[in-house]
Short mmCIF file of C-alpha atoms in Angstrom, two decimals:
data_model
loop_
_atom_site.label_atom_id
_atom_site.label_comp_id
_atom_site.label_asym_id
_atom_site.label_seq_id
_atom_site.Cartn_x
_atom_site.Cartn_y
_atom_site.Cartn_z
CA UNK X 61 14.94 11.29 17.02
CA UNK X 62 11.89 8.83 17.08
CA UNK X 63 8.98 9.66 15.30
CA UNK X 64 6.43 10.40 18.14
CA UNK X 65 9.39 12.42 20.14
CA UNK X 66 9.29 14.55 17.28
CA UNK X 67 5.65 14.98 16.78
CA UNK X 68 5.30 15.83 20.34
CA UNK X 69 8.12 18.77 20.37
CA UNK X 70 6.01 20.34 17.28
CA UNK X 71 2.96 19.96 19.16
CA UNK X 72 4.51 21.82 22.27
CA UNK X 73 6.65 24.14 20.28
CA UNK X 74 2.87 25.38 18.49
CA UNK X 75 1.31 25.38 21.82
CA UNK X 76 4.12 27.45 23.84
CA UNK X 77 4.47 30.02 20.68
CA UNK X 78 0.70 30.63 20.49
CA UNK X 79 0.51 31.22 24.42
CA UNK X 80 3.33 33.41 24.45
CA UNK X 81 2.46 35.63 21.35
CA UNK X 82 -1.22 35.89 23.06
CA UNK X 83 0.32 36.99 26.56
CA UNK X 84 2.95 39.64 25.11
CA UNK X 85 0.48 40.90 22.74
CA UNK X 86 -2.09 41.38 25.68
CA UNK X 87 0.57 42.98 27.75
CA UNK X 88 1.17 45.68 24.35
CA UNK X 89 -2.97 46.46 24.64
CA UNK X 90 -2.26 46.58 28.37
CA UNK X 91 0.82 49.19 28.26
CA UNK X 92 -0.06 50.92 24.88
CA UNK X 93 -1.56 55.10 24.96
CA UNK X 94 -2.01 54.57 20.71
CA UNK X 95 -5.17 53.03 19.56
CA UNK X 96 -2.55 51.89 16.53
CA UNK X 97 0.03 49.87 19.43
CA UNK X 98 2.78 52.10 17.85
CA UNK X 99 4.20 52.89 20.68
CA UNK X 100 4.62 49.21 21.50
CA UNK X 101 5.96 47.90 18.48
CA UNK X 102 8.28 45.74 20.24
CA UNK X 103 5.72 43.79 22.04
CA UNK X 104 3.57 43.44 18.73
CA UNK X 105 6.85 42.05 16.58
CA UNK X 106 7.41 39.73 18.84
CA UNK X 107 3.92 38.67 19.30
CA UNK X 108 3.92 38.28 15.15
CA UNK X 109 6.91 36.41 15.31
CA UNK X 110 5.49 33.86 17.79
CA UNK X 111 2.35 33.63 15.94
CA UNK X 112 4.62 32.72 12.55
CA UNK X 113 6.41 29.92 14.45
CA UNK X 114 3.33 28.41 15.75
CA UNK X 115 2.14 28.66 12.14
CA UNK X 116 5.38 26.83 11.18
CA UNK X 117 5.24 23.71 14.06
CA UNK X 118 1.30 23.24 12.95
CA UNK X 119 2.74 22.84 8.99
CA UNK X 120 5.38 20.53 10.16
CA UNK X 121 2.89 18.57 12.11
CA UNK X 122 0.67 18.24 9.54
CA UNK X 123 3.29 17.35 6.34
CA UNK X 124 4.32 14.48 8.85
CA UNK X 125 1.16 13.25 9.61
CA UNK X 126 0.86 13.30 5.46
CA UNK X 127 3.79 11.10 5.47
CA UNK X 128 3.42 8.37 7.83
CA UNK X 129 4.45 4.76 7.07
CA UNK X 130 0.90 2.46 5.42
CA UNK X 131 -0.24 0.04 8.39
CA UNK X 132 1.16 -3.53 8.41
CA UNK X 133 -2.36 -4.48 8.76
CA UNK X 134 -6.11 -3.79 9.68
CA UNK X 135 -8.61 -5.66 12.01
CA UNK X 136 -12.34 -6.30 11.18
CA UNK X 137 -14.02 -7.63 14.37
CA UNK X 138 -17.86 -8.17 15.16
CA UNK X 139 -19.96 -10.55 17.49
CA UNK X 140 -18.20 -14.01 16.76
CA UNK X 141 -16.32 -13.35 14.33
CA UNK X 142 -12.61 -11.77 13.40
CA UNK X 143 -10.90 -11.13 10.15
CA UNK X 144 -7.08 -9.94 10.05
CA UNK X 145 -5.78 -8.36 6.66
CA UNK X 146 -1.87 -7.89 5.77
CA UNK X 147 0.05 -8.16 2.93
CA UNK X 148 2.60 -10.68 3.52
CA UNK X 149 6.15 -11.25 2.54
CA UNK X 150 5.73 -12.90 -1.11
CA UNK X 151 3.37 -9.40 -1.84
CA UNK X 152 0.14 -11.79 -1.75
CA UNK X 153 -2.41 -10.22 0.40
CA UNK X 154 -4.31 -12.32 2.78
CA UNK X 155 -7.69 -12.17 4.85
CA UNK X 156 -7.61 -14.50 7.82
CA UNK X 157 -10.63 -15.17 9.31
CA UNK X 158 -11.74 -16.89 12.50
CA UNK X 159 -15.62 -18.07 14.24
CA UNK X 160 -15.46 -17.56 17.51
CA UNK X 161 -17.67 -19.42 20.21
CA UNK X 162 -17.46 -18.95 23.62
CA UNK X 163 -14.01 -16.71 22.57
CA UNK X 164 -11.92 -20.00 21.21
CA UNK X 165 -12.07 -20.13 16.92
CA UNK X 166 -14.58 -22.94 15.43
CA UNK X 167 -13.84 -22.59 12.32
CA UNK X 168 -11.24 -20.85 10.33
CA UNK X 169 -10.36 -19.32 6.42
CA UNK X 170 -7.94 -17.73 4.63
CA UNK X 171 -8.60 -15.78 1.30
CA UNK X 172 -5.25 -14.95 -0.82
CA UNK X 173 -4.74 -12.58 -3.51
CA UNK X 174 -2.39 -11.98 -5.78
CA UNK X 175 -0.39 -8.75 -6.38
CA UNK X 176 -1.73 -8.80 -9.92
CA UNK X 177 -5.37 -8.58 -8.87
CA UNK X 178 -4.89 -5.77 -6.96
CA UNK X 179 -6.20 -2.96 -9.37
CA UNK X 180 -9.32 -4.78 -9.65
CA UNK X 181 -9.00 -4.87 -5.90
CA UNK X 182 -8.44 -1.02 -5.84
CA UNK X 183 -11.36 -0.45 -8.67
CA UNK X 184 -13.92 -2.56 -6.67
CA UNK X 185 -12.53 -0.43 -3.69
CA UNK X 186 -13.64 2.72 -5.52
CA UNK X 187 -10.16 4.41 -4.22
CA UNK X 188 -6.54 4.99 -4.38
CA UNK X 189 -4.05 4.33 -2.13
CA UNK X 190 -2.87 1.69 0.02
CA UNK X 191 -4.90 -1.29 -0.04
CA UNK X 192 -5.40 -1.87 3.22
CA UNK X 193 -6.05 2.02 4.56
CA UNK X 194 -8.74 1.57 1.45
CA UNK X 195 -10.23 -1.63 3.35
CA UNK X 196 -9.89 -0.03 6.79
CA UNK X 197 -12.63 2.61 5.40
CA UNK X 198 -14.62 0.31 3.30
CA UNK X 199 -15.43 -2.56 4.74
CA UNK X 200 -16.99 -1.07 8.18
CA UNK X 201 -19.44 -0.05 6.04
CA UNK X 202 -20.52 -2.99 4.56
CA UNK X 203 -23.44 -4.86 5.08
CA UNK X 204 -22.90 -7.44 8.21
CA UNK X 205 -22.65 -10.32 6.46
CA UNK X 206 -20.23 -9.02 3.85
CA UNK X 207 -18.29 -7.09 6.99
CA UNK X 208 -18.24 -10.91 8.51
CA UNK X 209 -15.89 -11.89 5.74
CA UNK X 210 -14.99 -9.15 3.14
CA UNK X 211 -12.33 -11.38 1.34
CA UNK X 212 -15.40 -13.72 -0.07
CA UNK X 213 -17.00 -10.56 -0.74
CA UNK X 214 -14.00 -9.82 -3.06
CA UNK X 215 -13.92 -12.90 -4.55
CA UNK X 216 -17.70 -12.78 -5.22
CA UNK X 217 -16.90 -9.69 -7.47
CA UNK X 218 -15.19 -11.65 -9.67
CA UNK X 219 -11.37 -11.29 -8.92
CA UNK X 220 -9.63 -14.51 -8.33
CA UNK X 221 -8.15 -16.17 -5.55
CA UNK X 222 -6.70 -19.20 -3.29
CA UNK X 223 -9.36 -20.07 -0.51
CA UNK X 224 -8.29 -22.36 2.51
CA UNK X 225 -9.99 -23.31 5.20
CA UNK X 226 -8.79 -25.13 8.64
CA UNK X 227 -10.24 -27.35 10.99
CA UNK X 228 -10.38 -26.83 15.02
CA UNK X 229 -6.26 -26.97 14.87
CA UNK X 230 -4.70 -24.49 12.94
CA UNK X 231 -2.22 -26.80 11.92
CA UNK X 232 -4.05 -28.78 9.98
CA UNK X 233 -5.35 -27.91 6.23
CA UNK X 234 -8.38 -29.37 5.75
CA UNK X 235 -8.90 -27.86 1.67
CA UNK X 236 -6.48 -25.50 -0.30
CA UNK X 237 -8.33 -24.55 -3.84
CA UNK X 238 -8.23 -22.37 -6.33
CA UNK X 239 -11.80 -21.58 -7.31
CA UNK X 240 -12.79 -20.73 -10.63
CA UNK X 241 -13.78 -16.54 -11.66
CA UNK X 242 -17.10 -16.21 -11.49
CA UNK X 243 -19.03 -13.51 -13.47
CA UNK X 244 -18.33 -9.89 -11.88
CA UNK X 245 -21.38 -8.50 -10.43
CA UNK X 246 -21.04 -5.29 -8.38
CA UNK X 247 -22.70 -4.86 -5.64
CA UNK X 248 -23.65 -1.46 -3.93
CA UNK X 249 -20.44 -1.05 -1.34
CA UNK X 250 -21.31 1.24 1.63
CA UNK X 251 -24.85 0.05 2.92
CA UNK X 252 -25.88 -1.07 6.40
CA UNK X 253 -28.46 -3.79 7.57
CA UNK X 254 -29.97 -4.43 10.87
CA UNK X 255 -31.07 -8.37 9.91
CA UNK X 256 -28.44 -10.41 11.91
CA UNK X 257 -27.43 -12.74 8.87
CA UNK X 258 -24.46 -15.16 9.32
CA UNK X 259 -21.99 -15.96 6.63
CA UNK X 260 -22.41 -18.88 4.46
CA UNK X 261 -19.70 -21.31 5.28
CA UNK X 262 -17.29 -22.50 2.23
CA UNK X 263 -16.59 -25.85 2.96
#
C-alpha cells in the first residue's frame, strides 16, 4: 500500500475512534442513574477501547513520520539568485547555483564535495543527520550573502573542494579548479542581516 494511502487510513482510523469513543461515552453520561457510570459499563468499555485505538493510529503515525526516506535534495532561493543541493550518484555532494536577471541565469557555479569531507561538513553544521535535512535548517538562517551561496561559505571554513563555474550556456565550462584549503575560521552560523550585500563572484 503506498506510503501516503497508509498515512491517511491512520489519520482517519485516529479521527473516527476518537469521535466515536466521545459520542458513546456521552450517550453513557446521558443514560447513566450512578454518578460512578456503573450501570453503563458497556458504553464506558467501549468508549476506552476506542480511545486505546486512537492512541494506537496516532503512535503509528508518528513512528512513520520518524522513518521517512532523507530528501533527494533541498532548494535555497532568494531575490536573483537559486542554489540546488543533492548528493549525486558518485556520493559527491554538489551545490549548483544560478544569477538570475530578468528570471533567465547570468551566471552560474557549482561547488563539489567529497564524501570524505563530510564530517567536517556535519561539524561545521553543528548537527547530526542527513546532510542535506542539516542544510535545509541551517542555511535559511544565514546571513544573506552567505544564504546567496552556502557552498563558498563551506569552502571558506576550510574544507576542500572542486569549484566550476559556467558561462551564459550551460554547456560550456568556462574553469574547473581545485582550490587550495585555506585556514579554517568559523564563523557565527545562525545570524541575520538586513544590508542587501551581493556575493562576490569567483571567477
Amino acid at each position: 500500500m503506498p506510503v501516503p494511502v497508509i498515512s491517511t487510513a491512520l489519520r482517519l482510523g485516529r479521527i473516527a475512534s476518537l469521535v466515536a469513543g466521545s459520542l458513546v461515552f456521552l450517550y453513557g453520561c446521558e443514560v447513566s442513574r450512578s454518578p460512578l457510570l456503573t450501570d453503563v459499563w458497556v458504553e464506558v468499555v467501549v468508549a476506552m477501547t476506542c480511545g486505546a485505538v486512537a492512541l494506537i493510529c496516532a503512535w503509528f503515525e508518528i513512528a512513520r513520520r520518524d522513518r521517512r526516506p532523507p530528501p533527494d535534495e533541498c532548494r535555497f532561493e532568494s531575490a536573483g539568485f537559486a542554489v540546488r543541493v543533492r548528493i549525486v550518484a558518485s556520493g559527491e555532494l554538489v551545490f549548483r547555483g544560478r544569477e538570475l536577471v530578468d528570471g533567465k541565469p547570468e551566471y552560474e557555479w557549482a561547488w563539489t564535495f567529497r564524501p570524505d569531507t563530510f564530517a567536517d561538513i556535519r561539524a561545521t553544521l553543528e548537527g547530526r543527520g542527513h546532510l542535506l535535512e542539516l542544510l535545509n535548517r541551517t542555511v535559511p538562517h544565514l546571513d544573506r550573502e552567505l544564504r546567496d551561496d552556502p557552498g563558498g561559505w563551506l569552502h571558506d571554513q576550510g574544507i576542500p573542494a572542486t569549484f566550476r563555474e559556467r558561462g551564459v550556456s550551460p554547456s560550456r565550462v568556462t574553469a574547473d579548479l581545485r582550490l587550495p584549503n585555506r585556514p579554517r575560521s568559523r564563523a557565527p552560523i545562525r545570524y541575520e542581516s538586513d544590508a542587501a550585500r551581493r556575493p562576490i563572484r569567483r571567477r
